[in-house]
GROMACS .gro file of C-alpha atoms in nm:
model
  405
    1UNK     CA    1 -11.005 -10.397  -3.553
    2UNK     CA    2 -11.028 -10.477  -3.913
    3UNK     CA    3 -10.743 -10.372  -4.174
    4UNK     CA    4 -10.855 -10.169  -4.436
    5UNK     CA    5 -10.722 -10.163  -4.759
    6UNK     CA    6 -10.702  -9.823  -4.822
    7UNK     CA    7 -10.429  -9.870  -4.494
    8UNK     CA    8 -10.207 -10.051  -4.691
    9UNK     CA    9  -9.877  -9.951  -4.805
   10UNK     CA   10  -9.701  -9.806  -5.078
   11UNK     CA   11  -9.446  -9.867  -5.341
   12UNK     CA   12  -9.357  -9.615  -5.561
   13UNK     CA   13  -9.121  -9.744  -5.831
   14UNK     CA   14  -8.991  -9.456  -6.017
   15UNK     CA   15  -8.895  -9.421  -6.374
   16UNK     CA   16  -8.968  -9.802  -6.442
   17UNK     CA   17  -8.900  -9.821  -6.806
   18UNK     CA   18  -9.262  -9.941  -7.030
   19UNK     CA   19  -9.207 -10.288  -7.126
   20UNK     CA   20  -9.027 -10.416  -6.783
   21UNK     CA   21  -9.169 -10.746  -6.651
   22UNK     CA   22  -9.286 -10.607  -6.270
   23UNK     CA   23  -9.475 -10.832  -6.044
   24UNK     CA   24  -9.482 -10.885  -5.670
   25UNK     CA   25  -9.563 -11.193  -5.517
   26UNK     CA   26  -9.733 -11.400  -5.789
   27UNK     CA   27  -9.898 -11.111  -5.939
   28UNK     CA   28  -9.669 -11.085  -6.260
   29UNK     CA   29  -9.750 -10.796  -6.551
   30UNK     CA   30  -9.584 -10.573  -6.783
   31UNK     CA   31  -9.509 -10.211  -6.687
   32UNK     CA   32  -9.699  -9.886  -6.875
   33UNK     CA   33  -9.577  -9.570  -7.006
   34UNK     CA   34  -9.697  -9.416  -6.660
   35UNK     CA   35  -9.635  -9.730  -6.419
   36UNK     CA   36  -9.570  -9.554  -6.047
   37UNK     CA   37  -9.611  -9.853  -5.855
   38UNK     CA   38  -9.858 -10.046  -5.573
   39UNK     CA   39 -10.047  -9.946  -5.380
   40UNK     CA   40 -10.270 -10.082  -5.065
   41UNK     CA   41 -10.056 -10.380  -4.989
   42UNK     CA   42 -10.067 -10.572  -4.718
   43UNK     CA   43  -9.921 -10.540  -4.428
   44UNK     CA   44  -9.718 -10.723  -4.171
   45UNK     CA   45  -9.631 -10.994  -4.445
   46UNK     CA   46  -9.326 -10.999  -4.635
   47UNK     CA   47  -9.354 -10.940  -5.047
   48UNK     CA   48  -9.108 -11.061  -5.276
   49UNK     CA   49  -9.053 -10.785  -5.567
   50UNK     CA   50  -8.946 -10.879  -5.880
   51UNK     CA   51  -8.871 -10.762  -6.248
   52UNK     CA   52  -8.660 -10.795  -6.575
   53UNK     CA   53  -8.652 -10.541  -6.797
   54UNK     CA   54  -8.654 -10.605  -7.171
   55UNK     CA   55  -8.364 -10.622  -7.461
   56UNK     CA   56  -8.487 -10.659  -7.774
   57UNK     CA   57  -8.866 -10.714  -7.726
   58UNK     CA   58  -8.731 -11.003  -7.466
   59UNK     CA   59  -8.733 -10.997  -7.089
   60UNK     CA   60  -8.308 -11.052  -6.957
   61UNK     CA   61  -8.228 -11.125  -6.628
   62UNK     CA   62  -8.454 -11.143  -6.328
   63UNK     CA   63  -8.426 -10.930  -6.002
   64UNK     CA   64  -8.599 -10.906  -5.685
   65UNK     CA   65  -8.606 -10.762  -5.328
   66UNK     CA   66  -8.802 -10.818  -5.035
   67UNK     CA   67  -9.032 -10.546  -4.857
   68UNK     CA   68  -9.234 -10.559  -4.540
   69UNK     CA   69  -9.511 -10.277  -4.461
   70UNK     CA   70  -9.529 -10.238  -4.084
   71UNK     CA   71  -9.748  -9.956  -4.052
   72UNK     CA   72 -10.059  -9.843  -4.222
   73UNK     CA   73 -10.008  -9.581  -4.565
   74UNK     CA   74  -9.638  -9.664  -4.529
   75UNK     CA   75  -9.438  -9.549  -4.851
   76UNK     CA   76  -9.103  -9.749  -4.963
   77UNK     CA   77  -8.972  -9.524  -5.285
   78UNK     CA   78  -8.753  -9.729  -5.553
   79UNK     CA   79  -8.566  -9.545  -5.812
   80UNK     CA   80  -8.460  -9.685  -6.124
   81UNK     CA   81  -8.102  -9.626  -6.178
   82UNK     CA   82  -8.119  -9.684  -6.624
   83UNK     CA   83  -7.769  -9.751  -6.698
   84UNK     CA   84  -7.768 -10.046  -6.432
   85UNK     CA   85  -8.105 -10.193  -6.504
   86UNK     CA   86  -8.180 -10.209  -6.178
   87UNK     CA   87  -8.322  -9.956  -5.855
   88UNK     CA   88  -8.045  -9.770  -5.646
   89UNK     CA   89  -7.945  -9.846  -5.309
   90UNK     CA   90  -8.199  -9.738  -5.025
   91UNK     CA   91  -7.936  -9.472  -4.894
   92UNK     CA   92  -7.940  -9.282  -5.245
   93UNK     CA   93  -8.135  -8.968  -5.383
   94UNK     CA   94  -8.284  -8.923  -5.044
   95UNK     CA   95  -8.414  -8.565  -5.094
   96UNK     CA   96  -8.635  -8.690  -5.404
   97UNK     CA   97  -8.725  -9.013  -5.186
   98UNK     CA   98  -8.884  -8.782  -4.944
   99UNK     CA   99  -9.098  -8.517  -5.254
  100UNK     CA  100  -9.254  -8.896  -5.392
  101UNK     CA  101  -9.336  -9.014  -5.057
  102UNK     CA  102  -9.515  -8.650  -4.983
  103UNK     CA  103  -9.663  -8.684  -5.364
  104UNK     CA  104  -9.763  -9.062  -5.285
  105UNK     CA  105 -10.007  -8.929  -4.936
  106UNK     CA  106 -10.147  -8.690  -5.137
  107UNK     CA  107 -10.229  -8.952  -5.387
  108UNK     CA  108 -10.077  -8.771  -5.679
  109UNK     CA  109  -9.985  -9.103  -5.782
  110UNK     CA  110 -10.297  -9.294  -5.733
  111UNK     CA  111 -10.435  -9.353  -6.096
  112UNK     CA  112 -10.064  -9.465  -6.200
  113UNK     CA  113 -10.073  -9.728  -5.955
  114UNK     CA  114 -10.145 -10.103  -5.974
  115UNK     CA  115 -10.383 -10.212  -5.653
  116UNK     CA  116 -10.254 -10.556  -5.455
  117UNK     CA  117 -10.541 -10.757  -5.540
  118UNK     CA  118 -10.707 -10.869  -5.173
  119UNK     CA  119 -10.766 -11.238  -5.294
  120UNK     CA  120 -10.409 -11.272  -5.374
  121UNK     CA  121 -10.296 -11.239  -4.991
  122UNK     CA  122 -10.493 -11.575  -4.905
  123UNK     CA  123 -10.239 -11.727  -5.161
  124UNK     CA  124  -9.911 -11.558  -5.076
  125UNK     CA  125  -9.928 -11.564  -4.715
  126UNK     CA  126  -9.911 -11.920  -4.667
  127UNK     CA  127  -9.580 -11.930  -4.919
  128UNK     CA  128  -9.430 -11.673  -4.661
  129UNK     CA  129  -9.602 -11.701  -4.319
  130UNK     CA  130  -9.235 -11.798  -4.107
  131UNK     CA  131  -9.001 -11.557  -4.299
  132UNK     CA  132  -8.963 -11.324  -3.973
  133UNK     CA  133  -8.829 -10.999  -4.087
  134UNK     CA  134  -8.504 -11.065  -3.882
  135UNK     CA  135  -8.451 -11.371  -4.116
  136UNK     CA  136  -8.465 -11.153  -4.438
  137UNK     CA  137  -8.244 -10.923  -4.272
  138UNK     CA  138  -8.002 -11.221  -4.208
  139UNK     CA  139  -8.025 -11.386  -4.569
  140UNK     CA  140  -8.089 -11.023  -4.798
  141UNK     CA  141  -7.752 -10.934  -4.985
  142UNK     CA  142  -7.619 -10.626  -4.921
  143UNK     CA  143  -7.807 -10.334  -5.098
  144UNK     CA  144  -8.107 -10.578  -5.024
  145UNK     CA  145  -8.122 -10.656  -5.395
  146UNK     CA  146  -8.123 -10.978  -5.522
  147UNK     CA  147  -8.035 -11.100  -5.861
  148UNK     CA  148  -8.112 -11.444  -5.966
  149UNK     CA  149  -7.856 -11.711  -6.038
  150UNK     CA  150  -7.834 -11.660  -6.420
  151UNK     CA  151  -7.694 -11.379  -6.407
  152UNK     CA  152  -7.479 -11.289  -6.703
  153UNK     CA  153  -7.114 -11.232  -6.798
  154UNK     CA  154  -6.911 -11.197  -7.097
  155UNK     CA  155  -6.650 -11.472  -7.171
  156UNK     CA  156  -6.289 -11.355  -7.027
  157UNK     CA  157  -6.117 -11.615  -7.254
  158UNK     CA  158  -6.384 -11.610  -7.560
  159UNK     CA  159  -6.088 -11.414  -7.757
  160UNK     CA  160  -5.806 -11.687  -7.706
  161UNK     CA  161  -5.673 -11.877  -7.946
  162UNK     CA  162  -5.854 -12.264  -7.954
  163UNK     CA  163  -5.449 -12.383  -8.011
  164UNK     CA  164  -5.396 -12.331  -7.659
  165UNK     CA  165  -5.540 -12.705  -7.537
  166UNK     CA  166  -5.550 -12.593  -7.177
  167UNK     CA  167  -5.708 -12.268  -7.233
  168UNK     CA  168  -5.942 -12.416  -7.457
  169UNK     CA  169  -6.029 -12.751  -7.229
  170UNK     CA  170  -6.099 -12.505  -6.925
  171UNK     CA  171  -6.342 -12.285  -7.138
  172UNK     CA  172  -6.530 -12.618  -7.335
  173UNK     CA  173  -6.585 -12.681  -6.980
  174UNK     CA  174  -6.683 -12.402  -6.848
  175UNK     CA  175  -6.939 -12.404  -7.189
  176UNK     CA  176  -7.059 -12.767  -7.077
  177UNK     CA  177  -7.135 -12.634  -6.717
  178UNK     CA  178  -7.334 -12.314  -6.849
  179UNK     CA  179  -7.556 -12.528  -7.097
  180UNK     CA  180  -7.642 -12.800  -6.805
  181UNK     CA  181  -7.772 -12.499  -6.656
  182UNK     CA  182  -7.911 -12.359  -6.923
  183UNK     CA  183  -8.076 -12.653  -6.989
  184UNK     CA  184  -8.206 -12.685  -6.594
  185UNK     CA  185  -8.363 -12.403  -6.586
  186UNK     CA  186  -8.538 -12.416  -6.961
  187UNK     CA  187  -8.665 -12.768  -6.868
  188UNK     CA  188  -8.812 -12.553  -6.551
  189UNK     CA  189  -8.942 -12.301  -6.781
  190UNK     CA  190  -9.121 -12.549  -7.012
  191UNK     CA  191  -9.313 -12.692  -6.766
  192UNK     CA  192  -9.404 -12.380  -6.564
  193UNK     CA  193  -9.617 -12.281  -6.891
  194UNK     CA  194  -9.853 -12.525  -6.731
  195UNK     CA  195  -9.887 -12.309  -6.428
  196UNK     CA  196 -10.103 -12.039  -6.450
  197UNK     CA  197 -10.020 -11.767  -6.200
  198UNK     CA  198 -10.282 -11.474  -6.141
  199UNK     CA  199 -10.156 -11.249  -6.391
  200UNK     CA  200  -9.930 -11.317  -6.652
  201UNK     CA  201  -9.622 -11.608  -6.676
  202UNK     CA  202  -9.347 -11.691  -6.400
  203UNK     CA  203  -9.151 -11.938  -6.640
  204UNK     CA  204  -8.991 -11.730  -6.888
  205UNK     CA  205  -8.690 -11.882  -6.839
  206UNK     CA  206  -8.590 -11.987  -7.132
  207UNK     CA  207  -8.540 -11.628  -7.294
  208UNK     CA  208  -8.307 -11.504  -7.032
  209UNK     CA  209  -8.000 -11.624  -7.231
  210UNK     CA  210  -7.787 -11.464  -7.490
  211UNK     CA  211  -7.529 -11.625  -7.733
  212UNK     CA  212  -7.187 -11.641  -7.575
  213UNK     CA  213  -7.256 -11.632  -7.259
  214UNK     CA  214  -7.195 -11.780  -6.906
  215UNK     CA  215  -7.379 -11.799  -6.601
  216UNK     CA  216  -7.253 -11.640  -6.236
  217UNK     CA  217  -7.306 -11.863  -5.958
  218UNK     CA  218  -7.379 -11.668  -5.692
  219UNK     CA  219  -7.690 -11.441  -5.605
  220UNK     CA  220  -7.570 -11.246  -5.301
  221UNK     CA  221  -7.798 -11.434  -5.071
  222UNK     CA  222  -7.616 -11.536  -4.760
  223UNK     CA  223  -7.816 -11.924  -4.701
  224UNK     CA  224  -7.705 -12.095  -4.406
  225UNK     CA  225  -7.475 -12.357  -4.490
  226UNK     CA  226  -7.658 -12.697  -4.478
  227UNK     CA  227  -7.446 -13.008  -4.319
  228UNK     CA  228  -7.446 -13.334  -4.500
  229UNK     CA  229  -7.205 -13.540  -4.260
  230UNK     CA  230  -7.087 -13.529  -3.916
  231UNK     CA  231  -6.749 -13.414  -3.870
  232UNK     CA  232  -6.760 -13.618  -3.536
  233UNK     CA  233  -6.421 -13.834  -3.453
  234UNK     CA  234  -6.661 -14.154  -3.362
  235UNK     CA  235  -6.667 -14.355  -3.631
  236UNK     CA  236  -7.034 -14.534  -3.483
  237UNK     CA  237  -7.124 -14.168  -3.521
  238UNK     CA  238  -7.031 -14.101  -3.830
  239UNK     CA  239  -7.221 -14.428  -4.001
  240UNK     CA  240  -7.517 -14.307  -3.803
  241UNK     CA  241  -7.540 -13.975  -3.947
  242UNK     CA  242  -7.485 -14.100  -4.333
  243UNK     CA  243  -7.842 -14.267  -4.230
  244UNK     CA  244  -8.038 -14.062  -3.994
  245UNK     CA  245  -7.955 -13.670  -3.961
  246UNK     CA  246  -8.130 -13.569  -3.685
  247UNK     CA  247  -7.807 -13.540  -3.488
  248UNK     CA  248  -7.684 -13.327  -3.809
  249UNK     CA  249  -8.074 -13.091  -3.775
  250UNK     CA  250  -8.065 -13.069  -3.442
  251UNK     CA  251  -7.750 -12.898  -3.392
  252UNK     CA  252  -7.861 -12.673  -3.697
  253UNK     CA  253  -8.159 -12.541  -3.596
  254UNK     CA  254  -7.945 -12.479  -3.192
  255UNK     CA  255  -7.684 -12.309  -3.387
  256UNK     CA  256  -7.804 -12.115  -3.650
  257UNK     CA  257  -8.181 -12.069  -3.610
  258UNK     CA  258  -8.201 -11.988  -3.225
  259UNK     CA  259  -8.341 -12.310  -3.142
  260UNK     CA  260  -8.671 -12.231  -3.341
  261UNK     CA  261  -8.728 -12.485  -3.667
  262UNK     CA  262  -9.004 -12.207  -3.731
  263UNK     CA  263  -8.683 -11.968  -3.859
  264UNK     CA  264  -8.561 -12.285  -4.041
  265UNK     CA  265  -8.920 -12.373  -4.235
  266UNK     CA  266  -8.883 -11.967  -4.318
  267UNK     CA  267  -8.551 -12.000  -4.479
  268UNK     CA  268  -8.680 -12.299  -4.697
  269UNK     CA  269  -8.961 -12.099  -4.772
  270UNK     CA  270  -8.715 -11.809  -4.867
  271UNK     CA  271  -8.537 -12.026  -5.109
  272UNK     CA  272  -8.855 -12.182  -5.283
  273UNK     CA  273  -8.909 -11.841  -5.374
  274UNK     CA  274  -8.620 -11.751  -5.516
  275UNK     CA  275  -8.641 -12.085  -5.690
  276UNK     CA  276  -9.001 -12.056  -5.825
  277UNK     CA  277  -9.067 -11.683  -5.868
  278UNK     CA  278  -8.708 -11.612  -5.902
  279UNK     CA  279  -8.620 -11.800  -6.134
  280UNK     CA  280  -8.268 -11.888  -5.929
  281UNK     CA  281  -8.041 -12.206  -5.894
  282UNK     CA  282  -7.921 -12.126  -5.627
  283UNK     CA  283  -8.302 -12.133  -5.474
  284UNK     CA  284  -8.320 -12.436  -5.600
  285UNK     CA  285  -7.981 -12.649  -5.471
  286UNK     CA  286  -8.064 -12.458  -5.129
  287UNK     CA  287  -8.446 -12.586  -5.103
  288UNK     CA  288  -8.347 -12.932  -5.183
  289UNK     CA  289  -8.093 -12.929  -4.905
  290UNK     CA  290  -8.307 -12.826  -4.635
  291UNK     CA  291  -8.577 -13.044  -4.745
  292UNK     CA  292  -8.312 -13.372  -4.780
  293UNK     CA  293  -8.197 -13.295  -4.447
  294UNK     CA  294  -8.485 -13.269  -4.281
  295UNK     CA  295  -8.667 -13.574  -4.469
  296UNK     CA  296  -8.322 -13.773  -4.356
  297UNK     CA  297  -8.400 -13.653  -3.981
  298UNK     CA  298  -8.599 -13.984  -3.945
  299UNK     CA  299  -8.553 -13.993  -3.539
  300UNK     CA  300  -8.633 -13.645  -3.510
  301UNK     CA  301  -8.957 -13.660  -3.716
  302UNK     CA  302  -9.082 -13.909  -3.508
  303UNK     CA  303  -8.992 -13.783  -3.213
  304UNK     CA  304  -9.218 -13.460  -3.319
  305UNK     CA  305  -9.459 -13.654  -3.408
  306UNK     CA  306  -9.525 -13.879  -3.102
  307UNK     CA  307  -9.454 -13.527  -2.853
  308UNK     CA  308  -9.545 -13.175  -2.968
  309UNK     CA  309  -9.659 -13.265  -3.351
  310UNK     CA  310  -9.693 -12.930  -3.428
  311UNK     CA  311  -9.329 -12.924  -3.598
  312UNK     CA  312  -9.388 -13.186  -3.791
  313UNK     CA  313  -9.743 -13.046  -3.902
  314UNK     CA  314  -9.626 -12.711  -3.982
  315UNK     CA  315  -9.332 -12.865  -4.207
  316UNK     CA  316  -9.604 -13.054  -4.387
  317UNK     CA  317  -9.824 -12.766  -4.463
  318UNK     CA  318  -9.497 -12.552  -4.593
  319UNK     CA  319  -9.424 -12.840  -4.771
  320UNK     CA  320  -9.724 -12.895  -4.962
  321UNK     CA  321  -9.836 -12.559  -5.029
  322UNK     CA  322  -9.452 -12.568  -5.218
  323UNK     CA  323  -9.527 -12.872  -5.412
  324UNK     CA  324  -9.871 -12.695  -5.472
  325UNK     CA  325  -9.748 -12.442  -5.697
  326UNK     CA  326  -9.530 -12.708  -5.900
  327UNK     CA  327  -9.644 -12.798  -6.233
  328UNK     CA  328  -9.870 -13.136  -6.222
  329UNK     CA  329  -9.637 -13.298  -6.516
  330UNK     CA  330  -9.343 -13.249  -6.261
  331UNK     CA  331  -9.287 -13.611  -6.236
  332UNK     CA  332  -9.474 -13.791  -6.519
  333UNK     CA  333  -9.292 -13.590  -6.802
  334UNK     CA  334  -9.086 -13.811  -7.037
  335UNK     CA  335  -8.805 -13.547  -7.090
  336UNK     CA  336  -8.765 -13.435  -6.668
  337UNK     CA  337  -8.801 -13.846  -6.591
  338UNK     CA  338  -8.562 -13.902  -6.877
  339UNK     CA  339  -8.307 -13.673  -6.733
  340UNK     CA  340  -8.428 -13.757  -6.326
  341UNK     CA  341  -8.453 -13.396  -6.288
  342UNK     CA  342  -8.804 -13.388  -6.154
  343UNK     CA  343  -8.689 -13.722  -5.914
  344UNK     CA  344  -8.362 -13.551  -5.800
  345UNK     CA  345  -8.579 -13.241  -5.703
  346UNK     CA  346  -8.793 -13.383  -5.472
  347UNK     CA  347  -8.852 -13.773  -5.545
  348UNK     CA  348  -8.565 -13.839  -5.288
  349UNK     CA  349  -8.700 -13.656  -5.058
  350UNK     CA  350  -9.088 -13.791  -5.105
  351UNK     CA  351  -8.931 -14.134  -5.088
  352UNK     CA  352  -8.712 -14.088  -4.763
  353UNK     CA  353  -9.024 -13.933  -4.590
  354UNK     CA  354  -9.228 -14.238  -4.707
  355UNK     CA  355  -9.001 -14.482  -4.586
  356UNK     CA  356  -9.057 -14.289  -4.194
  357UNK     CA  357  -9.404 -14.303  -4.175
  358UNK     CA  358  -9.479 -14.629  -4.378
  359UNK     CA  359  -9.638 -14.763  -4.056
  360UNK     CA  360  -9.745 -14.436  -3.886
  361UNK     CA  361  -9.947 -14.254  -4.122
  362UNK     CA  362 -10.214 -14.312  -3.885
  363UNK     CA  363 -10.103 -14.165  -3.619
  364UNK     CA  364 -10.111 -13.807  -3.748
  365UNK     CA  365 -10.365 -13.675  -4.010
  366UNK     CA  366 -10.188 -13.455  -4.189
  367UNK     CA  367  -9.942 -13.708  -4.266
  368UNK     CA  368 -10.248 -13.962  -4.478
  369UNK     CA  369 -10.331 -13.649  -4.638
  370UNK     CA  370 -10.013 -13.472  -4.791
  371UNK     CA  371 -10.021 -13.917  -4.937
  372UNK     CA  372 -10.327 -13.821  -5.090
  373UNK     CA  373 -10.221 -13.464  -5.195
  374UNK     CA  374  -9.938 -13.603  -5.376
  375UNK     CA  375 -10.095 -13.959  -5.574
  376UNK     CA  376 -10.367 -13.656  -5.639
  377UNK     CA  377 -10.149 -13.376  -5.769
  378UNK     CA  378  -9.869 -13.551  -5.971
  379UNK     CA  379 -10.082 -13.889  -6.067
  380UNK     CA  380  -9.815 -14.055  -5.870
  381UNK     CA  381  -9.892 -14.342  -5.596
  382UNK     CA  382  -9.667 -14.488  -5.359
  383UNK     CA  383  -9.537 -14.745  -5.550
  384UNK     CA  384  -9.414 -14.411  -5.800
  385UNK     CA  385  -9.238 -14.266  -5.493
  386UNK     CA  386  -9.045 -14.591  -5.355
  387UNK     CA  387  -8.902 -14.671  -5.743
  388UNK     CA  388  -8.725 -14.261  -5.686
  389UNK     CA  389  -8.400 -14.282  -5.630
  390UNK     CA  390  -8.298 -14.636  -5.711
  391UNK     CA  391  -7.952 -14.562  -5.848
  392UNK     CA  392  -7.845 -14.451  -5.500
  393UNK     CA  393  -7.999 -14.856  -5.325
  394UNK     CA  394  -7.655 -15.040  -5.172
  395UNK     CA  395  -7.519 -15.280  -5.372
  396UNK     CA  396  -7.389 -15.612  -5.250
  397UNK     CA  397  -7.099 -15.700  -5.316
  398UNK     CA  398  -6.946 -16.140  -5.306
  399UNK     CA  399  -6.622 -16.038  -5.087
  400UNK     CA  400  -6.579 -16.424  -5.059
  401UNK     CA  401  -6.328 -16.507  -5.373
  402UNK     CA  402  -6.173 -16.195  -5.238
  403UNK     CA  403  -5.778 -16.218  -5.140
  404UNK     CA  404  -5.619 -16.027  -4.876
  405UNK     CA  405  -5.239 -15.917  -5.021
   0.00000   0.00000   0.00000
């Protein structure tokens, strides 16, 4: 039986202030002196809700949480608590939870809400399609609410007196680490201008910063801890895992994904979104190390590929509809190839999968065609891709002048 829209659920945000930034998925406006909320969104597919709310004409920090309608005219109530910036905890201010859901059914609220555009589901859904909902349950924060990485703090020792060397070396330091950030993330922000989202601009990075201050480094999200050695005794082992991970994946995906790489695609497609629409570092260091990992798995990709192949072609279509929504100048820009920021990204990764399937492209379609996605997309061919990464080649070393003492 065919969904209709009018099914779909409800979000009633309550006393959003006019002038927040409020999207959901990549649907991305500016609140009204009557926002209420969405309405008729879809269901059984998990939206990523997200806003900043403005200082001074510019937009600060940016939020999120997850929601997932399961049932048709479902209502989720959010209510803005104004002296945190932010919407309370679930388990608050249940009696007026209950009057808005009552007032949503009746559709008191209808002409104050913003419709989930239909077309915008065909986009979203293959961002998001293996984030089960006991994955977000497993990676959400507590209080469900998720702040992204630049979240900021005043300066404990910014009153200190710059005579104190050791004082003063920790916080030039801890200055140097916030600007590198900084910078990250406005270099992100620049070229995401090029992207052109369905309503409004994901990239306002940039603007998120005040004078003074430093960035937190954690956004609550509880990402499984991603393996870059083997902590095995055999030293045979050991050298094999520094080259091929598959060991390393294998045991991952047994241990902490109940033996389904579908849970572990979901969690990289968790942290892309954090990364991209979130506007979070953390996204960001997590999605590379899922995809390094699994672009260093080179037995296990081939094993996928000459068995089952499905694995392997699902990765591939997660993986591209990613690099999809990445600005084309990713790659080719003078400042991010100046810096290798665009490179250390994803080049690596591009370059270690390259390397795997130089001589099996052929073998599986989808493979030949995420080639011709990328020279396409980024005006990169595969000569581009193999020069990534050439700071990390082996050097050899003349150990024949060399004396043993």
């Amino acid at each position: 039986m065919e969904e209709r829209v009018e099914d779909g659920g409800y979000l009633v945000c309550w006393n959003v202030p006019k002038g927040t930034e409020f999207g959901m998925d990549t649907h991305l406006s500016v609140t009204g002196e009557n926002f209420k909320g969405f309405k008729w969104i879809s269901l059984n597919v998990p939206h990523f809700v997200y806003f900043a709310a403005t200082y001074k004409e510019m937009p600060t920090m940016r939020s999120g949480f997850w929601v997932n309608f399961t049932k048709p005219r479902q209502v989720i109530v959010k209510i803005w608590d104004a002296s945190k910036e932010e919407f309370m905890a679930d388990d608050l201010e249940t009696e007026q939870k209950e009057r808005l859901e009552y007032a949503t059914l009746k559709h008191e609220f209808d002409p104050y809400m913003g419709s989930y555009p239909p077309e915008l589901l065909e986009k979203w859904k293959p961002l998001v399609n293996h984030i089960s909902p006991d994955l977000l349950s497993r990676l959400e924060p507590i209080g469900k609410q998720i702040h992204s990485q630049t979240k900021l703090e005043e300066d404990p020792t910014s009153h200190l007196n710059s005579n104190n060397s050791t004082k003063t070396n920790k916080q030039t330091q801890k200055s140097k680490d916030s600007t590198d950030a900084r910078s990250k993330l406005q270099r992100i922000a620049e070229m995401m201008e090029n992207v052109e989202p369905d309503k409004g601009d994901q990239s306002d990075i940039g603007s998120l910063y005040a004078s003074g201050a430093n960035l937190s480094q954690s956004s609550g999200v509880y990402y499984t801890t991603i393996p870059t050695k083997s902590f095995s005794s055999s030293p045979s082992e050991l050298t094999l895992s520094n080259h091929d991970k598959s060991t390393l994946l294998s045991s991952l995906i047994t241990s902490q994904f109940s033996s389904s790489f579908y849970l572990f695609l979901g969690e990289l497609q968790f942290s892309f979104i954090h990364f991209w629409i979130g506007q979070s570092l953390d996204g960001l260091n997590q999605w590379k190390k899922m995809l390094d990992i699994i672009t260093t798995s080179e037995k296990l990709l081939l094993e996928w590929q000459n068995n089952s192949q499905d694995e392997l072609r699902q990765f591939i279509l997660v993986w591209r509809r990613q690099l999809k929504e990445l600005p084309q100048e990713w790659f080719t820009d003078e400042e991010w190839m100046g810096g290798q920021e665009g490179a250390d990204v994803i080049g690596k990764s591009l370059k270690n999968f390259w390397e795997i399937f130089s001589g099996e492209d052929g073998k599986i379609e989808e493979v030949q065609e995420f080639r011709e996605f990328i020279k396409d997309r980024f005006s990169i061919d595969d000569k581009d891709v193999m020069e990534f990464d050439q700071d990390d080649m082996p050097v050899v070393v003349d150990v024949s002048n060399f004396y043993v003492l």
